[in-house]
Coordinates of C-alpha atoms in Angstrom, one line a residue:
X1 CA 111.9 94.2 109.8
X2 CA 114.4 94.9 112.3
X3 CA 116.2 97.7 110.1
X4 CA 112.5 99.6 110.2
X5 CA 112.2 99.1 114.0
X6 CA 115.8 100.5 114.4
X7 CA 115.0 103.5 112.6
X8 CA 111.4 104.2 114.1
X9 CA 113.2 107.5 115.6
X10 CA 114.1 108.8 112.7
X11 CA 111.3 108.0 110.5
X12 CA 108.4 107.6 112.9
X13 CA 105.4 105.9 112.9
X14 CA 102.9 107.4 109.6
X15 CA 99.8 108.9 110.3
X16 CA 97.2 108.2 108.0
X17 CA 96.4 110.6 105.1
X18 CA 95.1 109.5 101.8
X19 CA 91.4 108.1 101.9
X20 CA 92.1 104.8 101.8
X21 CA 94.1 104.7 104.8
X22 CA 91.2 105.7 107.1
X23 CA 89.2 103.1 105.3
X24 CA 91.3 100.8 106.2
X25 CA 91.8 101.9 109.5
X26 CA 87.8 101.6 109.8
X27 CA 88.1 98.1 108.8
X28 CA 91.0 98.1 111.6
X29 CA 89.1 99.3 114.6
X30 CA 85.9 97.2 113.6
X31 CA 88.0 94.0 113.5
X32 CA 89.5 95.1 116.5
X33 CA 86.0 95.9 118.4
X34 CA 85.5 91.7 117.9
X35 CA 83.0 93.1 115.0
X36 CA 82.4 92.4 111.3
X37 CA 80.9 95.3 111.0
X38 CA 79.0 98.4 112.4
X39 CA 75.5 99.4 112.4
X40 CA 74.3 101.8 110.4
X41 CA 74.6 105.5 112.9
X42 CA 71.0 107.0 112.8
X43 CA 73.3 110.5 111.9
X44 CA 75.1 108.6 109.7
X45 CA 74.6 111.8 107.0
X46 CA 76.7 114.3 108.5
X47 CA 79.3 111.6 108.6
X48 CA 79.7 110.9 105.4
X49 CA 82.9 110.7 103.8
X50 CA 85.2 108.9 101.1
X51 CA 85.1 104.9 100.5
X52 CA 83.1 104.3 103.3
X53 CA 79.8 102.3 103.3
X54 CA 77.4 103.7 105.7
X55 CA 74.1 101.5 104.4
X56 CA 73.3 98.8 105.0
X57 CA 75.6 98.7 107.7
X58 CA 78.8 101.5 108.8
X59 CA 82.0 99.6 107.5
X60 CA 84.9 99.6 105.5
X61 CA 84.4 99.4 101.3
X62 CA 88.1 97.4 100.9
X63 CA 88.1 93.6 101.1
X64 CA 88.9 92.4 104.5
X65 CA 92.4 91.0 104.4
X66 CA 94.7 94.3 104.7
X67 CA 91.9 95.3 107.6
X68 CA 92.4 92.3 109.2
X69 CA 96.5 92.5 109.8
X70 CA 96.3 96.3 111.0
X71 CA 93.5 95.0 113.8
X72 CA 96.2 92.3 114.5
X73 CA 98.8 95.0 115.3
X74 CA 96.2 97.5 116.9
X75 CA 94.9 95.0 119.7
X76 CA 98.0 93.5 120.2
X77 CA 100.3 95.6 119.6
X78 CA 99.2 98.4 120.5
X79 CA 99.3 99.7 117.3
X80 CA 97.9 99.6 113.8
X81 CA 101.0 100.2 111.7
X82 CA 102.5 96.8 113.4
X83 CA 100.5 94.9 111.4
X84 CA 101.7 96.6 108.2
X85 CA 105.5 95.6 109.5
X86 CA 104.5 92.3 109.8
X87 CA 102.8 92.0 106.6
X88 CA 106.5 93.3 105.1
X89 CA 108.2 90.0 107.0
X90 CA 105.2 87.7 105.1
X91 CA 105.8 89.1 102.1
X92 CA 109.3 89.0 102.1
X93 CA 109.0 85.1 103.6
X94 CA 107.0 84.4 100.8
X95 CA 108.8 86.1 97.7
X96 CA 112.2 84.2 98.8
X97 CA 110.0 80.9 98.9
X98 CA 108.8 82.0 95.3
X99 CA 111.9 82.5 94.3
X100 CA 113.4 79.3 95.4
X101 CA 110.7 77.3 93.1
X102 CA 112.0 79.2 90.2
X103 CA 115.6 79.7 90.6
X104 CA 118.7 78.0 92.6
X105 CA 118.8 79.2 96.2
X106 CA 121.2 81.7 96.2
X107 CA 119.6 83.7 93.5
X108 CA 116.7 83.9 95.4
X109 CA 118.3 85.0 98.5
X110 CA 120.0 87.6 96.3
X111 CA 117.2 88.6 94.7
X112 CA 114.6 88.9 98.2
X113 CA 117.6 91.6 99.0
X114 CA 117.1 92.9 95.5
X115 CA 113.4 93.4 96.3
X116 CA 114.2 95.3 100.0
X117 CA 115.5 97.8 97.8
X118 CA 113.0 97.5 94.8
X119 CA 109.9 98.0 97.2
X120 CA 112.3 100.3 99.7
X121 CA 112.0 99.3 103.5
X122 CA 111.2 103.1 103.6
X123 CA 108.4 103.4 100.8
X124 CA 105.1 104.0 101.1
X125 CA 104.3 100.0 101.2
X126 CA 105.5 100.3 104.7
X127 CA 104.7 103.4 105.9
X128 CA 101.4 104.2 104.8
X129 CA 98.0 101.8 105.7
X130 CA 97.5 101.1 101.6
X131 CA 98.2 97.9 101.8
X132 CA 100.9 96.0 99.1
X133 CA 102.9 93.6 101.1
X134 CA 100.2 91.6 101.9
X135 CA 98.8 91.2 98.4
X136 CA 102.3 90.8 97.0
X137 CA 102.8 87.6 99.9
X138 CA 99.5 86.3 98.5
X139 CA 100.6 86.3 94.7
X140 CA 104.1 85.0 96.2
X141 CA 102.5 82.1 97.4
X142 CA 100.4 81.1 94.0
X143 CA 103.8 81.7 91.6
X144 CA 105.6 79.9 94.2
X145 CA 103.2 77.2 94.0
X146 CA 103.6 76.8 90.1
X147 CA 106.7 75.5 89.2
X148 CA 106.9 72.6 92.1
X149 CA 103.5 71.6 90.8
X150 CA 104.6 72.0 87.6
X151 CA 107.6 69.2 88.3
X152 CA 105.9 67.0 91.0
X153 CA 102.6 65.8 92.7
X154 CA 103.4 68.2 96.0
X155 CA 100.7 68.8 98.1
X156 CA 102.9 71.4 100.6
X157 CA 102.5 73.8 97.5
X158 CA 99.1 73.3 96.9
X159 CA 98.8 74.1 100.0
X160 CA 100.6 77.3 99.7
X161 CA 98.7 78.1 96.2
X162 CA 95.5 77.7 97.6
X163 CA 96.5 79.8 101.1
X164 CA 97.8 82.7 98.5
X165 CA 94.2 82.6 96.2
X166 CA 92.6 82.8 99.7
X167 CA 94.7 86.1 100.4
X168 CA 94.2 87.7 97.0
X169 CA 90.7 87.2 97.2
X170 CA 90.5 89.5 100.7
X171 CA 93.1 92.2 98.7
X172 CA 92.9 92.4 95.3
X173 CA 90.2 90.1 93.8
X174 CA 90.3 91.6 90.7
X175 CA 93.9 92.2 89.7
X176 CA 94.8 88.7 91.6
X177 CA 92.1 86.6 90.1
X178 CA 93.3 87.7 86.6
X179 CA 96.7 86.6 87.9
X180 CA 95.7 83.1 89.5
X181 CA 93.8 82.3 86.2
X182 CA 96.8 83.2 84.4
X183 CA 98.7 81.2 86.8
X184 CA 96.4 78.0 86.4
X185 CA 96.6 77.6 82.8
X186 CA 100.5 78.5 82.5
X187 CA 100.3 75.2 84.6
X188 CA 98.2 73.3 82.4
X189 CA 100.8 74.7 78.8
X190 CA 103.5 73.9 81.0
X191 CA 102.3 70.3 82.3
X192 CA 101.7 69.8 78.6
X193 CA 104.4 70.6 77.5
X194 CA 106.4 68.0 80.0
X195 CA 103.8 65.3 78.6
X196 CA 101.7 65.6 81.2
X197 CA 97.7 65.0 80.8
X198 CA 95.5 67.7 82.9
X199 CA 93.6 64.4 84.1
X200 CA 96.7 63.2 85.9
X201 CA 96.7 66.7 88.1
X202 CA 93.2 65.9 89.5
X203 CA 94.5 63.6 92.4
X204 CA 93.0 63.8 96.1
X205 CA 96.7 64.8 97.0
X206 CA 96.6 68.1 95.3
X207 CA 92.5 68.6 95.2
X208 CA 91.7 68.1 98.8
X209 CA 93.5 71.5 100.0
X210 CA 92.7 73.6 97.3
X211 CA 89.1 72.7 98.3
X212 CA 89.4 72.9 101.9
X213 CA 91.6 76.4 102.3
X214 CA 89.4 77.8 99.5
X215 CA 86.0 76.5 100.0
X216 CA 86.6 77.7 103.8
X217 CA 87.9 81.1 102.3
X218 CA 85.1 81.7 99.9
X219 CA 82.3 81.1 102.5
X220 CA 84.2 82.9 105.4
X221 CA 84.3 85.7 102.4
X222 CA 80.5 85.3 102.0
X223 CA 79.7 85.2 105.4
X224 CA 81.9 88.5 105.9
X225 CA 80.0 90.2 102.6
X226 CA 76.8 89.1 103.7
X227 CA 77.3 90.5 106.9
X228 CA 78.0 94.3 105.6
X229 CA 76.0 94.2 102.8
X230 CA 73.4 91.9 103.2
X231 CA 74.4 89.9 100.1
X232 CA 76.6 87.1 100.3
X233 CA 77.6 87.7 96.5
X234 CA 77.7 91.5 97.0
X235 CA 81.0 92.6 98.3
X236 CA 81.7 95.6 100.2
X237 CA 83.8 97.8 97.3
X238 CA 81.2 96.6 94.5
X239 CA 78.5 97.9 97.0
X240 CA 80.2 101.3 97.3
X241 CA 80.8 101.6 93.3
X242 CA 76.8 101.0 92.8
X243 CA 76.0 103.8 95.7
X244 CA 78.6 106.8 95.0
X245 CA 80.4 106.2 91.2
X246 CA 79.3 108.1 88.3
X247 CA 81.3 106.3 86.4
X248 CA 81.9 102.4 85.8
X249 CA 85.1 100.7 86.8
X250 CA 86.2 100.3 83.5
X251 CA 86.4 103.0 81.0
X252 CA 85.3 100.1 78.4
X253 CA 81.6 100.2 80.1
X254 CA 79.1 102.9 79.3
X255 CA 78.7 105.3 81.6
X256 CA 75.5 105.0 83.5
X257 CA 73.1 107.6 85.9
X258 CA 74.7 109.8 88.0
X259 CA 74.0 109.0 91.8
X260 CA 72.5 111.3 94.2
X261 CA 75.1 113.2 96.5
X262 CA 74.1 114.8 100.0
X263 CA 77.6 116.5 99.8
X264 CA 79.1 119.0 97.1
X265 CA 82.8 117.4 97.6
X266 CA 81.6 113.8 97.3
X267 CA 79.5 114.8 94.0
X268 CA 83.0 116.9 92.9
X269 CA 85.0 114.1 93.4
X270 CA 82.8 111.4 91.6
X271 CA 82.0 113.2 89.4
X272 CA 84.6 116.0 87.9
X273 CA 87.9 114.4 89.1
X274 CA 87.1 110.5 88.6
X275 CA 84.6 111.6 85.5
X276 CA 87.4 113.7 84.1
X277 CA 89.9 110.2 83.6
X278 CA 87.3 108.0 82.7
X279 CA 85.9 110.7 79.9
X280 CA 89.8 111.3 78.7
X281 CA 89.7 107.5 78.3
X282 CA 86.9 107.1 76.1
X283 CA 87.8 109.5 74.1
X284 CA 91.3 108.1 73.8
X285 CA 91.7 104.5 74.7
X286 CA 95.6 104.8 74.2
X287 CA 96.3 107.7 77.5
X288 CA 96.1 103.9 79.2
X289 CA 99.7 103.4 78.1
X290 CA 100.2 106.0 81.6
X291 CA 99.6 103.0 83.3
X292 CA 103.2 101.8 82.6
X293 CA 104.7 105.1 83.5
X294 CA 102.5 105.5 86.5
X295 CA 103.1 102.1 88.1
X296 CA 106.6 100.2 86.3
X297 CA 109.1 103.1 88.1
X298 CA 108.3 101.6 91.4
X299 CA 109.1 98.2 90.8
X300 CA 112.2 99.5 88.4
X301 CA 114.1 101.9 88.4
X302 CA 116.6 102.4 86.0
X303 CA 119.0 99.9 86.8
X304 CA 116.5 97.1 87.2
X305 CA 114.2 98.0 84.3
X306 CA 117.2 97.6 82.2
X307 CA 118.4 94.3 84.0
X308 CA 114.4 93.0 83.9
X309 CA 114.4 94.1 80.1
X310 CA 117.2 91.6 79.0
X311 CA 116.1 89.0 80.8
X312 CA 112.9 89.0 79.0
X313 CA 114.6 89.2 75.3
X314 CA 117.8 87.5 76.4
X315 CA 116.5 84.6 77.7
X316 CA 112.9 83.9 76.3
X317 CA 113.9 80.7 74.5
X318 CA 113.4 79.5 78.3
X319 CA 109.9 78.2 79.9
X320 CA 110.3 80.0 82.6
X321 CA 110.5 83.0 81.3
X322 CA 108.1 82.2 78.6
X323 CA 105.5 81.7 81.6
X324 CA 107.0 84.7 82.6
X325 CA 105.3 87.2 79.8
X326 CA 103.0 85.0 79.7
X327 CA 101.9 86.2 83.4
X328 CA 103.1 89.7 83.4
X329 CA 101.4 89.5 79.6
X330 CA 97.3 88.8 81.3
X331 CA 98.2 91.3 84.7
X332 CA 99.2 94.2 82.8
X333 CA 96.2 93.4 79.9
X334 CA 93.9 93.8 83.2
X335 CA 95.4 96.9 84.3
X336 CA 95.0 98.7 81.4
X337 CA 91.0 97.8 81.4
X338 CA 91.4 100.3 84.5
X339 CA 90.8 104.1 84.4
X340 CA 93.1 104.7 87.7
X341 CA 96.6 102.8 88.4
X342 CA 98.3 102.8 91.4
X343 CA 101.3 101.0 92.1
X344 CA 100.1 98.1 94.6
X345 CA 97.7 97.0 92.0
X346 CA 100.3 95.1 90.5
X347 CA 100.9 93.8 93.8
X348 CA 100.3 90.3 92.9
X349 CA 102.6 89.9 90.8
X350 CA 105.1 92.2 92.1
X351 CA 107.1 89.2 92.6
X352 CA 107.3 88.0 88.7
X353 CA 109.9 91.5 87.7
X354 CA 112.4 90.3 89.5
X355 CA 112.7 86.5 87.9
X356 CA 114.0 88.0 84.6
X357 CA 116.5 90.2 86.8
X358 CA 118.0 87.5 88.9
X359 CA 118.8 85.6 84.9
X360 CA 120.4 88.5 83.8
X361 CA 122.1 88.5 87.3
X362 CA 122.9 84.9 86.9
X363 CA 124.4 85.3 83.4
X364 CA 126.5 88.2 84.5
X365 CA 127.7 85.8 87.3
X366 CA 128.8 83.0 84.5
X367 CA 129.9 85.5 81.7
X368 CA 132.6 87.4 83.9
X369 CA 133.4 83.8 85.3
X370 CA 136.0 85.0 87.9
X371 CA 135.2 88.6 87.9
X372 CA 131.1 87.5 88.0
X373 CA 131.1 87.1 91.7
X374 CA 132.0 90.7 92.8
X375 CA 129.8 92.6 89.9
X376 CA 126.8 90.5 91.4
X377 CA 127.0 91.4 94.7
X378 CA 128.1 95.1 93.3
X379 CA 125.0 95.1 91.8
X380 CA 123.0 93.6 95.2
X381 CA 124.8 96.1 97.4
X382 CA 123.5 99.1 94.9
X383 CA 119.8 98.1 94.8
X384 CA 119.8 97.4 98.7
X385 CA 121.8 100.7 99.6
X386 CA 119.3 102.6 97.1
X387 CA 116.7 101.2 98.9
X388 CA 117.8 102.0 102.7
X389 CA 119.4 105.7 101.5
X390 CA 115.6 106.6 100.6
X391 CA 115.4 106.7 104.6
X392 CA 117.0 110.4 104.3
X393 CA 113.7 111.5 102.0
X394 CA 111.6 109.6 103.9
X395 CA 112.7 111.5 106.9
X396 CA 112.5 114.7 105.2
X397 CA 108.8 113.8 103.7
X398 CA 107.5 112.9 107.8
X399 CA 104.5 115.6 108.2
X400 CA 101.8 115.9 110.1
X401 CA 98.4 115.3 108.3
X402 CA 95.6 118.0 108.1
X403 CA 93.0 116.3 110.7
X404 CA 96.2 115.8 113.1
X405 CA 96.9 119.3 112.9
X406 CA 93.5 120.0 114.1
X407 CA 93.7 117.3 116.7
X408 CA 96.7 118.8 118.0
X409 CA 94.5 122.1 118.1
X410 CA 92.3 120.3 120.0
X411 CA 94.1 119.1 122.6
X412 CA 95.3 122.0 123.5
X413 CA 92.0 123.9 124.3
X414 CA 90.6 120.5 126.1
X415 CA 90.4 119.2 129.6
X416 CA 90.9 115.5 131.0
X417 CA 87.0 113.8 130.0
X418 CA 85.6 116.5 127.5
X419 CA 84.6 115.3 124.4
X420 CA 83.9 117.2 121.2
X421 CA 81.7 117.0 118.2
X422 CA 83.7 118.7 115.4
X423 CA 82.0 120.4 112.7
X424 CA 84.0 121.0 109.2
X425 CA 83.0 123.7 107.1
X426 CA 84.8 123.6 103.5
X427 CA 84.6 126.1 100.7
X428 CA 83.6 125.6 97.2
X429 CA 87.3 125.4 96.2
X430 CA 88.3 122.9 98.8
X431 CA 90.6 120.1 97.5
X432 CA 88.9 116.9 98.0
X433 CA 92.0 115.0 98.6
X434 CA 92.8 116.9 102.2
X435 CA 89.6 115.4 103.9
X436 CA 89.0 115.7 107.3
X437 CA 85.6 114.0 107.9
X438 CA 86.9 110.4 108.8
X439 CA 85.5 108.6 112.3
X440 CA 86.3 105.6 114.2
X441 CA 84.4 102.4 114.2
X442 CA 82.1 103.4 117.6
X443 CA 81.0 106.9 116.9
X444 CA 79.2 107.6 119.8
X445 CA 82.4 106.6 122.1
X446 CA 84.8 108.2 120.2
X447 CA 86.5 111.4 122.2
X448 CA 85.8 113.3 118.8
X449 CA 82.8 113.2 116.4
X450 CA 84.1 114.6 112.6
X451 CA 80.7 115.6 111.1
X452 CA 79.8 117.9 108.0
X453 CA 78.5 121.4 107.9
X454 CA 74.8 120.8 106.3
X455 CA 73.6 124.2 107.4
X456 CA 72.2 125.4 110.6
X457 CA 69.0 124.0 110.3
X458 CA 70.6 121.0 109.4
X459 CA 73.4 120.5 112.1
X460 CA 71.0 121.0 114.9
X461 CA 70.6 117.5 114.2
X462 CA 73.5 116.5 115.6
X463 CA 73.7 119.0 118.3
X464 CA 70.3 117.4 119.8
X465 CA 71.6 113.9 119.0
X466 CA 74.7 115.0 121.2
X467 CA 73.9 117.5 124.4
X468 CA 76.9 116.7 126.4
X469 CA 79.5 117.1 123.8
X470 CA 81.8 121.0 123.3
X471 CA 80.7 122.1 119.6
X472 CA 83.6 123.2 117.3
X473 CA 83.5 124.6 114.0
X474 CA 86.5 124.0 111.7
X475 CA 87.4 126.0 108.9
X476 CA 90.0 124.6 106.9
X477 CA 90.5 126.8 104.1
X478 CA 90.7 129.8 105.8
X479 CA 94.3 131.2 107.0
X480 CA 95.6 129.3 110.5
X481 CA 92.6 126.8 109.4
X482 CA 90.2 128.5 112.9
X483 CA 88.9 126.0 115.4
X484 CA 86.2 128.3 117.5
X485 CA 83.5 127.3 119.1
X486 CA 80.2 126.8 117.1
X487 CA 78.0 129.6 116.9
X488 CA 74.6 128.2 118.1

């Protein structure tokens, strides 16, 4: 944490850019605004933009958790990307912890500094609003939790357990409840196989937090769905699928009918691009196989995936690392049920890759005996330094995003108190990625509205729904991307 502060001059701040971010960001300034939610804006079709929910209520479509941590850093703070630097110190607190449960102490100290150059202080876990670090602290906490229960009655890791299903839930639910099902009955084989009885787990010592921290979680999580969609048992992102996806989650699942779009790059999105993978699936289940090549470079590059790889053969006489593939076995068997990967989907169990490197750095320790010493903290010092060198390319990569350009055009025509209702007009051929249609949580108080062009007809809408504000029209696609005023 302090290394990224130090180097905040060189490697600034991110702005947002990819969707997501602004959804979380949404999420952000509602929590921030002391509000679950929005209500719905009587425009709210002009604003209309990528995973956002705008019916029932205005609100993020991600679970709350990642939401939560930026509104911590925005109101106090200052700043929204503080709460994805603390979220790196949690996960990092938690992934040592983990480690510690499975391995002797050093190893885990050595291999937490393994992982600050496996997940790169200067990746995109950190600076981006995507989320990752929190997710991987929650599936930290739920590993960590399995091999003290697994030995002893100890309710400080049930504790923890239950505290990490309660993050994982407000991440990932998907990808984490696969792993802390996984989780539960590698503790049930592995209680067995110490001649243990799963009876003898049900005491009031190890029962009475799980239900406390998650009976609390769920119906705070309920409360919180209900809230933006009206359904306790309806959350947010499940919402969104059922309003704007043409196609199901899973390329397994038929396809179904194809919602009605008020936008052209909404429908092309949905439709072609997300289509397009989900079509390529059906018709060959085995392109899933990307997901490995998509998502395990990441986590390991070359040195580690080689170091990870013995491990696993080397040493899978162990229970350990038999609860090991076991794990990584029922996270990557849910990934591949997916027709999009992305790296901090495996976040939960981000921490499991590096138990199988720390044995093979363990047995390189005892098999050069004298020599062991030195090629293990070679080894450390190469994975760290890798990770702290990317700050040159992440330096190079700093750029200013597409609606911060325009801002920055903005700013320059205004004057102290004006405020501005920006209207974008793409072409046909517009990438849907560059999006510059995102708002904050209070429209109506924000010093710039980001509406769509519906048509003349159809804007004077907004330009009745807002007399006092300077109408722009934004062309993105032409050269020098034009900010003029609105024709009217």
């Amino acid at each position: 944490m302090a290394i990224r502060l130090m180097t905040l001059r060189f490697v600034p701040m991110p702005y947002p850019y990819v969707h997501d971010e602004f959804s979380y960001l949404l999420g952000a300034d509602t929590f921030a605004l002391g509000r679950l939610t929005n209500p719905p804006h009587p425009q709210w079709v002009h604003f209309e933009t990528f995973d956002e929910n705008f019916q029932p209520t205005y609100a993020s479509k991600y679970p709350p958790g990642q939401s939560l941590l930026l509104a911590f850093g925005q109101k106090f703070l200052g700043h929204p990307w503080y709460g994805v630097w603390i979220s790196f110190g949690l996960m990092f607190g938690c992934l040592c912890w983990m480690l510690q449960g499975w391995l002797p102490p050093v190893y885990a100290l050595l291999g937490s500094l393994v992982a600050m150059g496996e997940f790169s202080i200067f990746g995109y876990w950190m600076n981006s609003y995507w989320g990752g670090a929190l997710t991987t602290a929650g599936g930290c906490l739920v590993l960590g939790a399995l091999p003290r229960l697994v030995h002893k009655h100890n309710p400080f890791a049930a504790i923890a357990g239950s505290t990490g299903l309660l993050i994982l839930l407000n991440t990932r639910p998907y990808e984490g409840g696969v792993l802390s099902l996984a989780t539960f009955a590698v503790l049930l084989w592995w209680k067995h196989r110490r001649g243990y009885r799963a009876a003898e787990m049900l005491t009031a010592l190890l029962l009475a937090p799980f239900v406390l921290i998650c009976g609390f979680g769920m119906a705070w999580t309920g409360y919180y769905n209900y809230r933006v969609t009206g359904n306790p048992l309806l959350p947010p992102y499940v919402l969104h699928e059922r309003t704007y996806a043409a196609t199901p989650a899973s390329y397994l699942l038929p396809r179904g009918p194809t919602p009605i779009y008020h936008h052209d790059i909404i429908r092309r999105a949905w439709v072609d691009w997300n289509g397009e993978s989900y079509t390529k699936l059906r018709a060959n289940p085995a392109r899933v196989l990307v997901a490995f090549y998509d998502v395990l470079p990441f986590y390991l590059p070359a040195l580690l995936f080689f170091s990870a790889l013995a491990g696993l053969i080397f040493f899978a006489r162990s229970l350990k690392i038999r609860a090991v593939i076991a794990l990584l076995t029922a996270i990557w068997l849910a990934l591949l049920l997916e027709k999009v990967w992305l790296p901090h989907y495996f976040a939960p169990a981000a921490g499991l890759l590096l138990l199988p490197i720390m044995y093979s750095v363990r047995w390189l320790r005892l098999r050069f005996a004298g020599a062991g010493a030195a090629l293990v903290l070679l080894f450390v010092a190469c994975c760290v330094g890798r990770g702290l060198a990317t700050v040159v390319s992440a330096r190079r990569e700093v750029v200013v995003p597409p609606q911060e350009q325009a801002i920055e055009k903005i700013n320059t025509l205004s004057k102290p108190g004006e405020r501005y209702l920006v209207i974008v007009r793409y072409r046909r051929e517009h990438n849907f990625h560059v999006e510059y249609v995102f708002n904050r949580a209070d429209i109506d108080h924000s010093r710039i509205v980001w509406a769509r062009d519906m048509g003349d007809a159809k804007n004077q809408e907004l330009f009745h729904y807002y007399p006092d504000r300077h109408v722009l029209l934004l062309e993105p696609d032409l050269p020098a991307m034009p900010l003029t005023p609105y024709p009217k």
